[in-house]
Coordinates of C-alpha atoms in Angstrom, one line a residue:
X29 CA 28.2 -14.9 7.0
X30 CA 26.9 -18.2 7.0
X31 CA 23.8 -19.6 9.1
X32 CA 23.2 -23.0 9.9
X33 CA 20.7 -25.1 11.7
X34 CA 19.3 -28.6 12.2
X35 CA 16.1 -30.4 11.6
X36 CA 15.9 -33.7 13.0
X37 CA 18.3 -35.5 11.0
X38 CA 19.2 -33.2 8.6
X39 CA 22.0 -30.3 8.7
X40 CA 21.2 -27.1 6.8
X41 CA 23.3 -24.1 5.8
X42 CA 22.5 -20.8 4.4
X43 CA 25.7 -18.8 3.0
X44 CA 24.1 -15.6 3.8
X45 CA 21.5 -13.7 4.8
X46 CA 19.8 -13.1 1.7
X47 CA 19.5 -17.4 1.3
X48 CA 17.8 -17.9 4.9
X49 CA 15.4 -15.0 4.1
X50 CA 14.3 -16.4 0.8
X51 CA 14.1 -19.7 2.6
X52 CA 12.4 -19.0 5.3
X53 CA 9.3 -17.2 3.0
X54 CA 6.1 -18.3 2.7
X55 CA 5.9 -20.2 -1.1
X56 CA 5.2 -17.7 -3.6
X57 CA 5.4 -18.3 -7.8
X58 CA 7.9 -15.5 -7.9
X59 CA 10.4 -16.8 -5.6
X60 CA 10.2 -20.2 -7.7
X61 CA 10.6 -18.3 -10.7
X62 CA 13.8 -16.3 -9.3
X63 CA 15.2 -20.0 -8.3
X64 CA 14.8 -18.5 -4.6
X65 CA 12.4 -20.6 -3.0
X66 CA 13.0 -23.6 -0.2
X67 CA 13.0 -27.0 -2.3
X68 CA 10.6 -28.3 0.7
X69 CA 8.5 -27.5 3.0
X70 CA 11.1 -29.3 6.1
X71 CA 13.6 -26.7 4.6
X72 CA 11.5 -23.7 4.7
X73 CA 10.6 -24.3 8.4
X74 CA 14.2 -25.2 8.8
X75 CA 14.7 -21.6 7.5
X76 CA 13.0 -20.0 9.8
X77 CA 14.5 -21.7 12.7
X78 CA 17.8 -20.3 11.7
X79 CA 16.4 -17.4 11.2
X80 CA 14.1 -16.9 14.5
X81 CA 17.8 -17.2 16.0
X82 CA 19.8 -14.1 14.3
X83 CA 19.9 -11.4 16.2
X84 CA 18.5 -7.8 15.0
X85 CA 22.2 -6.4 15.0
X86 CA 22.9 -8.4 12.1
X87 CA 20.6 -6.5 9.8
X88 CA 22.7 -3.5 10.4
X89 CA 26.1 -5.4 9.7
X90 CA 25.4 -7.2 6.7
X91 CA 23.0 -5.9 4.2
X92 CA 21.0 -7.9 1.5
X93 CA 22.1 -5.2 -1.7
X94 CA 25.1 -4.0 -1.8
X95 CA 25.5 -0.1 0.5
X96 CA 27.9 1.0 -2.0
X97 CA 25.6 -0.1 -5.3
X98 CA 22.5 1.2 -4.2
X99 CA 20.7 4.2 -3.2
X100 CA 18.3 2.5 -1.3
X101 CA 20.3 0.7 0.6
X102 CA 22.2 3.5 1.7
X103 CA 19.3 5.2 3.0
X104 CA 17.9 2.5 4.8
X105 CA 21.2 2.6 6.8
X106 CA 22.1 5.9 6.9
X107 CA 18.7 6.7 8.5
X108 CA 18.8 4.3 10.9
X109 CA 17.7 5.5 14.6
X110 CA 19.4 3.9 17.0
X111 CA 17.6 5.7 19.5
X112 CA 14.5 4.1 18.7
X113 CA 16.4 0.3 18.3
X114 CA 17.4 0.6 21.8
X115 CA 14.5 -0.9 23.5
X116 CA 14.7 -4.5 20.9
X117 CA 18.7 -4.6 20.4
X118 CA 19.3 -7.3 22.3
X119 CA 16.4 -9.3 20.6
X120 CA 16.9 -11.8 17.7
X121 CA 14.0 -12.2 15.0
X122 CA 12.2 -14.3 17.3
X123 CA 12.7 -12.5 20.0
X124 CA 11.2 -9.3 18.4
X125 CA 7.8 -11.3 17.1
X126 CA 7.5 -11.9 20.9
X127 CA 7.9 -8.3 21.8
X128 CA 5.7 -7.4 19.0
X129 CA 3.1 -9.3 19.9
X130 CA 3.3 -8.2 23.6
X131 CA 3.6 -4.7 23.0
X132 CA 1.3 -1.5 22.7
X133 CA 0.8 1.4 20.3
X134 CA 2.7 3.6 22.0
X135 CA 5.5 1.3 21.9
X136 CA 4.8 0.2 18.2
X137 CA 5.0 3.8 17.2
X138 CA 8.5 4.5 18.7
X139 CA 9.9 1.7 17.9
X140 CA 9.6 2.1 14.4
X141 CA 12.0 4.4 12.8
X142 CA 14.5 1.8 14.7
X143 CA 13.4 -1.2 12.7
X144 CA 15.3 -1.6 8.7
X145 CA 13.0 -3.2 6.4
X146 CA 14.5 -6.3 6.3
X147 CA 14.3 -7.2 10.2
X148 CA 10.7 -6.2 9.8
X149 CA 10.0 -8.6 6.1
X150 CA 12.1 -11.2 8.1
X151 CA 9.8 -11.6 11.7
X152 CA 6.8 -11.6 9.1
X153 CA 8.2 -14.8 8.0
X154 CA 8.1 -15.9 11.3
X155 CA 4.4 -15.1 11.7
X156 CA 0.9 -16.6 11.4
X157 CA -2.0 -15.0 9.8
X158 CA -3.3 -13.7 13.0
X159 CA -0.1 -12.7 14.6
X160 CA 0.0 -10.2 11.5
X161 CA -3.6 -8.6 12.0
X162 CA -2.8 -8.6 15.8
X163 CA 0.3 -6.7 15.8
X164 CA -0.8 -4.3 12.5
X165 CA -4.1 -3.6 14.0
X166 CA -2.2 -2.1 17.1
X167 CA -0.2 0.2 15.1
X168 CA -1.6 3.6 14.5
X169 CA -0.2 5.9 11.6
X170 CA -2.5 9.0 11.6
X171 CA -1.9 11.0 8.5
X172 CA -4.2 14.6 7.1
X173 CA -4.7 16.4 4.0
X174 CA -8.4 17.6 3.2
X175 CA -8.9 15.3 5.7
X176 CA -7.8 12.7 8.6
X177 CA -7.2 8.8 7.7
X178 CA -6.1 5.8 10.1
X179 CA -7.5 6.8 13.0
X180 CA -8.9 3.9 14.8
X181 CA -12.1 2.6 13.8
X182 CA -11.4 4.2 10.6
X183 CA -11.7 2.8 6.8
X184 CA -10.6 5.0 4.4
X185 CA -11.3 4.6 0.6
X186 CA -9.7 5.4 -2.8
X187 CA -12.1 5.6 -4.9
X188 CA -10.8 4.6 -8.9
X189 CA -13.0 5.9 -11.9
X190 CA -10.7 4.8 -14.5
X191 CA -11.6 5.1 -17.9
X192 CA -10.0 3.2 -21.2
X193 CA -10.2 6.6 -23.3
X194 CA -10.4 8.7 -20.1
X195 CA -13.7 10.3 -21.5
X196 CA -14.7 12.8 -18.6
X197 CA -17.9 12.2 -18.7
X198 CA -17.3 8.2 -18.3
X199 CA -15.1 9.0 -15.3
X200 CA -17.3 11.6 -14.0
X201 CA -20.5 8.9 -13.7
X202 CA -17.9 6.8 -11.8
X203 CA -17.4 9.1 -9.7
X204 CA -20.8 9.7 -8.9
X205 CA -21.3 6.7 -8.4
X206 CA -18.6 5.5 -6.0
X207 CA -19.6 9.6 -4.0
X208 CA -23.3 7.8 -3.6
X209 CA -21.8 4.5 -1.8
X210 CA -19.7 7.2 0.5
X211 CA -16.3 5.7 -1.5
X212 CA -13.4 8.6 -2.2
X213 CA -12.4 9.9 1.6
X214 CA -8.8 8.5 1.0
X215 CA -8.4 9.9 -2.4
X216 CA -10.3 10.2 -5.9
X217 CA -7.4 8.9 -7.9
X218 CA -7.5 8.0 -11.7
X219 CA -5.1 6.0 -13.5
X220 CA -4.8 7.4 -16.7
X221 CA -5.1 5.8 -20.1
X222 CA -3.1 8.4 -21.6
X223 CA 0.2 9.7 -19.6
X224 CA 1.2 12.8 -20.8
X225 CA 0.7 16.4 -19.1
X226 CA -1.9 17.9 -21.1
X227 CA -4.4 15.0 -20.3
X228 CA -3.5 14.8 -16.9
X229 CA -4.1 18.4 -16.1
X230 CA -7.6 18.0 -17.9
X231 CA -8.4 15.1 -15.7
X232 CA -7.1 17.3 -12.5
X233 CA -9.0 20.2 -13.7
X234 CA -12.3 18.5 -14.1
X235 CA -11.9 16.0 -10.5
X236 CA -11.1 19.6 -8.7
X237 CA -14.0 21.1 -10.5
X238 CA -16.3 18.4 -8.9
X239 CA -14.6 18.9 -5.5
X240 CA -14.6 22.6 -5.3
X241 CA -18.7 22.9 -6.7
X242 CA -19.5 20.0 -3.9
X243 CA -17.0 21.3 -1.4
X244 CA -15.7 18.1 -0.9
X245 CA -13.0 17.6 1.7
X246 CA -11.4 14.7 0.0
X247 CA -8.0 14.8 -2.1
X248 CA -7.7 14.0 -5.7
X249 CA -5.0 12.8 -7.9
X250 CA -4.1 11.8 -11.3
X251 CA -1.8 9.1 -11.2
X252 CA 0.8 10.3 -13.9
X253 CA 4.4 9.9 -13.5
X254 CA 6.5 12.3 -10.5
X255 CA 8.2 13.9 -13.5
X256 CA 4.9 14.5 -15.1
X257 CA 3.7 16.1 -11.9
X258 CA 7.0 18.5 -11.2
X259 CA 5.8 20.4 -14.7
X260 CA 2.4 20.0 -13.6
X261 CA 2.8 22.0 -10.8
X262 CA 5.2 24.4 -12.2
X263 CA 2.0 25.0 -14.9
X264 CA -0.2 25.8 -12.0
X265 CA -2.8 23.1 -12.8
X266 CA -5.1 21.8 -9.3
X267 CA -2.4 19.2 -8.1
X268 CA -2.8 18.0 -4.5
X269 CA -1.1 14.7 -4.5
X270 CA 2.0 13.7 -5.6
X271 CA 2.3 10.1 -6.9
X272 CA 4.5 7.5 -8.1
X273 CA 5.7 3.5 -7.9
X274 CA 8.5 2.9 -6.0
X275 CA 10.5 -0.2 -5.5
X276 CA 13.1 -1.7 -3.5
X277 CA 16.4 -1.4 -5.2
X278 CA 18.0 1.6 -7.0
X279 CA 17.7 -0.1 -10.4
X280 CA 14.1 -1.1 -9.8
X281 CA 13.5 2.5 -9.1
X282 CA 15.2 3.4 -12.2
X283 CA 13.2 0.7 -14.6
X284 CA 10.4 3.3 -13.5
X285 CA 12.3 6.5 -14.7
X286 CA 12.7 7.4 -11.0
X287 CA 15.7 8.2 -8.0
X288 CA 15.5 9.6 -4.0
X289 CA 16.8 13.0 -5.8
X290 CA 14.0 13.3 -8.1
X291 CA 11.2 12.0 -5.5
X292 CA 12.7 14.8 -3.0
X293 CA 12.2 17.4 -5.9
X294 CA 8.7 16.5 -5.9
X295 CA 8.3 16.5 -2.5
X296 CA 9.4 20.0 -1.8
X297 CA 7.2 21.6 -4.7
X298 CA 3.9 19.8 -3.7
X299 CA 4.9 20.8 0.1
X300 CA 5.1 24.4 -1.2
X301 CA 1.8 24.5 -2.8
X302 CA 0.2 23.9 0.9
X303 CA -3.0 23.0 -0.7
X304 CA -4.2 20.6 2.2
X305 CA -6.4 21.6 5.2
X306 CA -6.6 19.6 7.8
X307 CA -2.3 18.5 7.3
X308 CA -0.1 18.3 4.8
X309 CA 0.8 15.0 3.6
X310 CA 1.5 15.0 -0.1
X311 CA 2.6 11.8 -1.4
X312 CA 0.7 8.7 -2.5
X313 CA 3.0 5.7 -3.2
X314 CA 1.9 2.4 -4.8
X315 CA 4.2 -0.7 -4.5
X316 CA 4.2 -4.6 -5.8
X317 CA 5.3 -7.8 -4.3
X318 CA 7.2 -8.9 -7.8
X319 CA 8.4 -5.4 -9.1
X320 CA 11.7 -5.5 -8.9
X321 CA 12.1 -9.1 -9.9
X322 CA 9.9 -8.0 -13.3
X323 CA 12.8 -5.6 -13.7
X324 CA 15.5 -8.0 -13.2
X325 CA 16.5 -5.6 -9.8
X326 CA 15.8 -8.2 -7.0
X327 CA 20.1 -8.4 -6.3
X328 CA 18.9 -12.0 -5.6
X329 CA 16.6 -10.9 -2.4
X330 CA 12.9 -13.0 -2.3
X331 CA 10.3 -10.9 -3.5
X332 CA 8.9 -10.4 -0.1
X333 CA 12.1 -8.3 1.2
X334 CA 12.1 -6.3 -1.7
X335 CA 8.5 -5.1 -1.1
X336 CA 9.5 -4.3 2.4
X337 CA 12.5 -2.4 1.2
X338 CA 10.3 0.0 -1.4
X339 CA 8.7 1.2 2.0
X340 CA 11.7 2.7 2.9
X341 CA 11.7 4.8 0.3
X342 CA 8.2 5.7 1.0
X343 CA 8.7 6.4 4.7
X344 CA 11.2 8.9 3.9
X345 CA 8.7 11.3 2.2
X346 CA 6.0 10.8 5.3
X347 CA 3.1 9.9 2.6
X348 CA -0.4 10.4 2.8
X349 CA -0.7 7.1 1.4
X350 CA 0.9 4.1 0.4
X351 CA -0.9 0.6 -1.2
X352 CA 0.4 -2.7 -2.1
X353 CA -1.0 -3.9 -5.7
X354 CA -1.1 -7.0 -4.0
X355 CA -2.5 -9.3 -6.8
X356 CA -2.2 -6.5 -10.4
X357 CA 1.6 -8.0 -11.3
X358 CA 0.0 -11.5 -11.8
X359 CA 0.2 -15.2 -11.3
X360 CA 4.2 -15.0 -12.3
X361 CA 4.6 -14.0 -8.8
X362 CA 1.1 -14.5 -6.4
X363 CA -0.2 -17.5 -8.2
X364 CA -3.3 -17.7 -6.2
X365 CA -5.9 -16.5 -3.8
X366 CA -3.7 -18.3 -1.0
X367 CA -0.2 -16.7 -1.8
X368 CA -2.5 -13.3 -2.4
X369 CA -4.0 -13.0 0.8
X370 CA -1.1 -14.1 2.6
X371 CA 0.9 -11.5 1.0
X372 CA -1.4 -8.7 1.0
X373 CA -1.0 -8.9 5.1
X374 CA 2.3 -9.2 5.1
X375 CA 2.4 -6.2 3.1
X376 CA 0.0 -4.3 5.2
X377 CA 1.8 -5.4 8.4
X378 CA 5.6 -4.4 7.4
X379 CA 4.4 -1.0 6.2
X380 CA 2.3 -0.1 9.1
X381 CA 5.0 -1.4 11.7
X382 CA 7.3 1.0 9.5
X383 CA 5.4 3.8 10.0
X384 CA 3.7 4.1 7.0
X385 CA -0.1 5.0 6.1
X386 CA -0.7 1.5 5.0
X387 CA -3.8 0.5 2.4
X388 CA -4.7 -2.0 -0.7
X389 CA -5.4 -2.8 -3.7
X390 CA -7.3 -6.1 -3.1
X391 CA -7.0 -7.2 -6.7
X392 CA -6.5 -10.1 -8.9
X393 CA -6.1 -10.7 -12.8
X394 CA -7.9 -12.7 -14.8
X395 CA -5.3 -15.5 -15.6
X396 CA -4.6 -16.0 -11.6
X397 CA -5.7 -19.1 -9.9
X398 CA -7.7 -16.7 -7.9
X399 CA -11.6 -15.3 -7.6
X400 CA -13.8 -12.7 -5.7
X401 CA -14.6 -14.9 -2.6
X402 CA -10.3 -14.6 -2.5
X403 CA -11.1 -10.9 -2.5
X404 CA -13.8 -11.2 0.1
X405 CA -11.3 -13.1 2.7
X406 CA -8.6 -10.5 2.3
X407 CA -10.6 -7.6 2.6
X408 CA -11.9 -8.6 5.8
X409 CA -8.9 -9.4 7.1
X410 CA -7.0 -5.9 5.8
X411 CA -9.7 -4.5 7.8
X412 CA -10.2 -6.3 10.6
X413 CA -5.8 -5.9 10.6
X414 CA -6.7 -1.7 10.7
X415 CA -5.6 -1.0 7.1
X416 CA -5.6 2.7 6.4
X417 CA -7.6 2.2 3.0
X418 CA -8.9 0.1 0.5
X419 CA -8.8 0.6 -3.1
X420 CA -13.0 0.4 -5.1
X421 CA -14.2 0.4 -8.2
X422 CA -17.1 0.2 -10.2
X423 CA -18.8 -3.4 -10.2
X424 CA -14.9 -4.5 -9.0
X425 CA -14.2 -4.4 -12.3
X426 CA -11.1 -1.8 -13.9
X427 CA -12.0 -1.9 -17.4
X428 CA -8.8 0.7 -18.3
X429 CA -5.9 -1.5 -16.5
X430 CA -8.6 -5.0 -17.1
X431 CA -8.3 -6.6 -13.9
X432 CA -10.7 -7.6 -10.4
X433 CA -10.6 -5.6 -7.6
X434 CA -13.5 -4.4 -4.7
X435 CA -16.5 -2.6 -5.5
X436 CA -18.3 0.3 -3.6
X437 CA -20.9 -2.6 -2.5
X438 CA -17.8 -4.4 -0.9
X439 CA -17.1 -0.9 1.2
X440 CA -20.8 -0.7 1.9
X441 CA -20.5 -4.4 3.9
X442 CA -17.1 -3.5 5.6
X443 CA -19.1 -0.9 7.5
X444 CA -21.7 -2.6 8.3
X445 CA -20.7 -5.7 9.0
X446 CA -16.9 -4.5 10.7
X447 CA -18.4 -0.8 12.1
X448 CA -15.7 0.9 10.6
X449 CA -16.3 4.3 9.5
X450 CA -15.1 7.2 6.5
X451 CA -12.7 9.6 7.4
X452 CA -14.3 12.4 10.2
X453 CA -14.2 15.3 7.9
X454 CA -15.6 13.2 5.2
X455 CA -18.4 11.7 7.0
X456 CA -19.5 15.6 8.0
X457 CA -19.5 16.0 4.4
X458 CA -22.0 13.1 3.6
X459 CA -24.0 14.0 6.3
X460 CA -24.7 17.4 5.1
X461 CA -25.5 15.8 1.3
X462 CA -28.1 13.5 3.3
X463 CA -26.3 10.2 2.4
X464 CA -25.0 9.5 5.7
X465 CA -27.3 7.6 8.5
X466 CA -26.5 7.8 12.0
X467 CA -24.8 4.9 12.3
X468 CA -22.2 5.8 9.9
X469 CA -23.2 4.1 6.9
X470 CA -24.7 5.0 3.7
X471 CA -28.8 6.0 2.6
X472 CA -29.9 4.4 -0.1
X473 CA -31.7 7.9 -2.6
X474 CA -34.1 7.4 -5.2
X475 CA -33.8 8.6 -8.1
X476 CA -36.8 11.1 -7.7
X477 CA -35.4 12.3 -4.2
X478 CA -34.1 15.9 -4.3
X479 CA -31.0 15.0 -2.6
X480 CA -30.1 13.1 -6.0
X481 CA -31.1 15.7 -7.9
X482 CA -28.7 18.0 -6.2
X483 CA -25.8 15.3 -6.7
X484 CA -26.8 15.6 -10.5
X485 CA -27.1 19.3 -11.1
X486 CA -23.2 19.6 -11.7
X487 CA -23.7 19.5 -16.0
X488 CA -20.4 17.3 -16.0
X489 CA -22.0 14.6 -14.0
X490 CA -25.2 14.3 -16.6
X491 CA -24.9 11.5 -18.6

């Protein structure tokens, strides 16, 4: 199907859906590099005229990736509610920015198993910056293991002790370390260096050693491939999360060794292990604007829709969490702070009006036209926006995947400049260790205090 519009003068046509979506996007490097992008400006918003006009139906009619090639786009549609779609049916993309921004949680929330990915990727076009944080700040997605994350007023944090020859004792100061800033409520997750099952179950081994001696009611996770984890868990090694990339096209997903059949074998075996607390949300997704163009996957779909799509196959396995990589894949497809930021809240704002537990990696590489006060922009906005968790490491600085993300100082200002707290369960949990003050945030220990000394006494944690 064709769409057509005017500008002034000048008569444009998109022959499909997929054109007036990569059109109507926001410049990105990637998009130029796919051969995607609007040639100018007066196209682009020429785009998005056309494309404030199509109605929601459409999306359900005529699909961006082919239903009988791909996996993902037959579960998109085969899952659609149209329950849920009733109350926005009538509305074109513009229409539904309107509603959006006119509506309440309650409405948010029962809307969303209604909306497809790619109406959601294609009213973000239509958006400003704040129409993004407005609308995502009003969605709530509540999810629990060892303890309870997006709840309003909320910050949770993944806290990343990466290591580049995952020594335990290196990763075991940085974890420390990030525990003494009140960082790790969303999840203690390494990357490691290594990915093969015999480290992994080390690493798991000595994170759940450290939570069990502290009694920690935070999750851990090694982030080592699904099929890694499946024999994982059939070993019987301390697994509570179950993680893995995901993308938005079958062959993306299968450039990372990955289907739906082997994600929903995962599923089922770390929902049998009922190792959470508080809830039982076992899965911990991580996605990339870029991804499936890197794998030569994108079926000729702009970079942003593709993101949007990978949270369908999120969505599907009700995750714990779920964070873009916003800047990791590099300049090839963010080029700078400016594309970054603007595409870390898109991403935040389609996954948390999908119903996903939405965080970030606020992050840049080193060869991006891009720098921390970048960082510092989009982290207050993610979290002014209600993002369910932001991603921390040591002095910013991953020096196992060599790249810039937050710190545990950058948590510490959230909370006291924003008033967002940790996770409830976790913030009991640093008030009984005597970090917590009673306005939520962290105190500061000497070294001499006993407090500290108690923190140190696990022999694994003594440099």
């Amino acid at each position: 199907m064709a769409f057509r519009t005017t500008l002034g003068t000048q008569r444009y046509v998109y022959d499909d859906l997929r054109q007036v979506l990569a059109r109507a996007s926001h410049r990105r490097s990637g998009d130029d590099l796919a051969g995607l992008s609007a040639e100018t400006d007066a196209e682009r918003i020429a785009a998005r005229y056309a494309l404030a006009d199509i109605p929601l139906k459409t999306f359900l009619t005529e699909v961006v990736v082919p239903y009988e090639a791909d996996e993902v786009t037959r579960l998109i549609i085969d899952s659609h509610d149209d329950t849920a779609f009733a109350p926005v049916a009538h509305l074109t993309v513009g229409g539904l920015r309107d509603w959006l921004l006119a509506a309440d949680s309650a409405a948010l929330a029962a809307v969303a198993p209604g909306l497809t990915p790619e109406m959601v990727a294609a009213v973000s076009k239509l958006m400003r910056n704040q129409d993004l944080i407005a609308v995502s700040r009003k969605c709530r997605v509540v999810k629990a293991f060892r303890n309870t994350l997006g709840l309003p007023g909320r910050l949770g944090t993944r806290l990343q002790p990466n290591h580049p020859t995952d020594d335990p004792r290196g990763i075991a100061a940085s974890v420390l370390d990030g525990l003494l800033y009140g960082v790790g409520d969303a999840v203690i997750g390494i990357n490691p260096a290594t990915d093969n099952i015999p480290n992994a179950i080390a690493l798991m081994e000595m994170l759940d050693e450290v939570r069990q001696q502290y009694d920690i009611p935070a999750q851990t996770c090694v982030l080592t491939h699904v099929t890694n984890a499946i024999e994982i868990m059939n070993r019987g090694a301390p697994l509570d999360l179950v993680f893995q990339s995901v993308a938005g096209s079958e062959a993306a997903n299968r450039s990372f060794g990955i289907d739906l059949a082997v994600l929903r074998e995962s599923y089922e075996a770390g929902l049998a292990l009922k190792r959470g607390t508080v809830g039982q949300n076992i899965m911990y997704f991580e996605t990339g604007q870029g991804s499936a163009l890197s794998a030569n996957a994108h079926h000729g779909v702009d970079q942003q829709t593709m993101e949007t799509r990978a949270y369908a196959v999120a969505r599907a396995f009700d995750p714990l969490l779920v964070n873009t990589v916003v800047g990791f894949i590099g300049p090839e497809y963010l080029y700078d702070g400016k594309q970054i930021i603007r595409a870390g809240l898109e991403d935040h704002f389609c996954g948390k009006l999908l119903g996903l537990p939405m965080g970030c990696d606020v992050c840049y590489t080193n060869h991006a036209e891009a720098d921390q006060d970048d960082m510092d922009q989009l982290m207050t906005l993610l979290t002014v926006a209600g993002a369910t968790f932001l991603i921390a490491v040591p002095g910013s600085d991953d020096i196992m995947l060599n790249y810039q993300s937050l710190s545990f100082h950058d948590v510490l200002y959230l909370r006291e400049t924003l008033g967002v707290r940790a996770a409830p369960e976790f913030e009991v949990w640093l008030d009984r260790m005597g970090l917590a003050t009673p306005e939520g945030g962290i105190r500061e220990l000497a070294v001499g205090d006993p407090r500290m000394s108690r923190l140190l006494s696990n022999a694994r944690l003594v440099a």
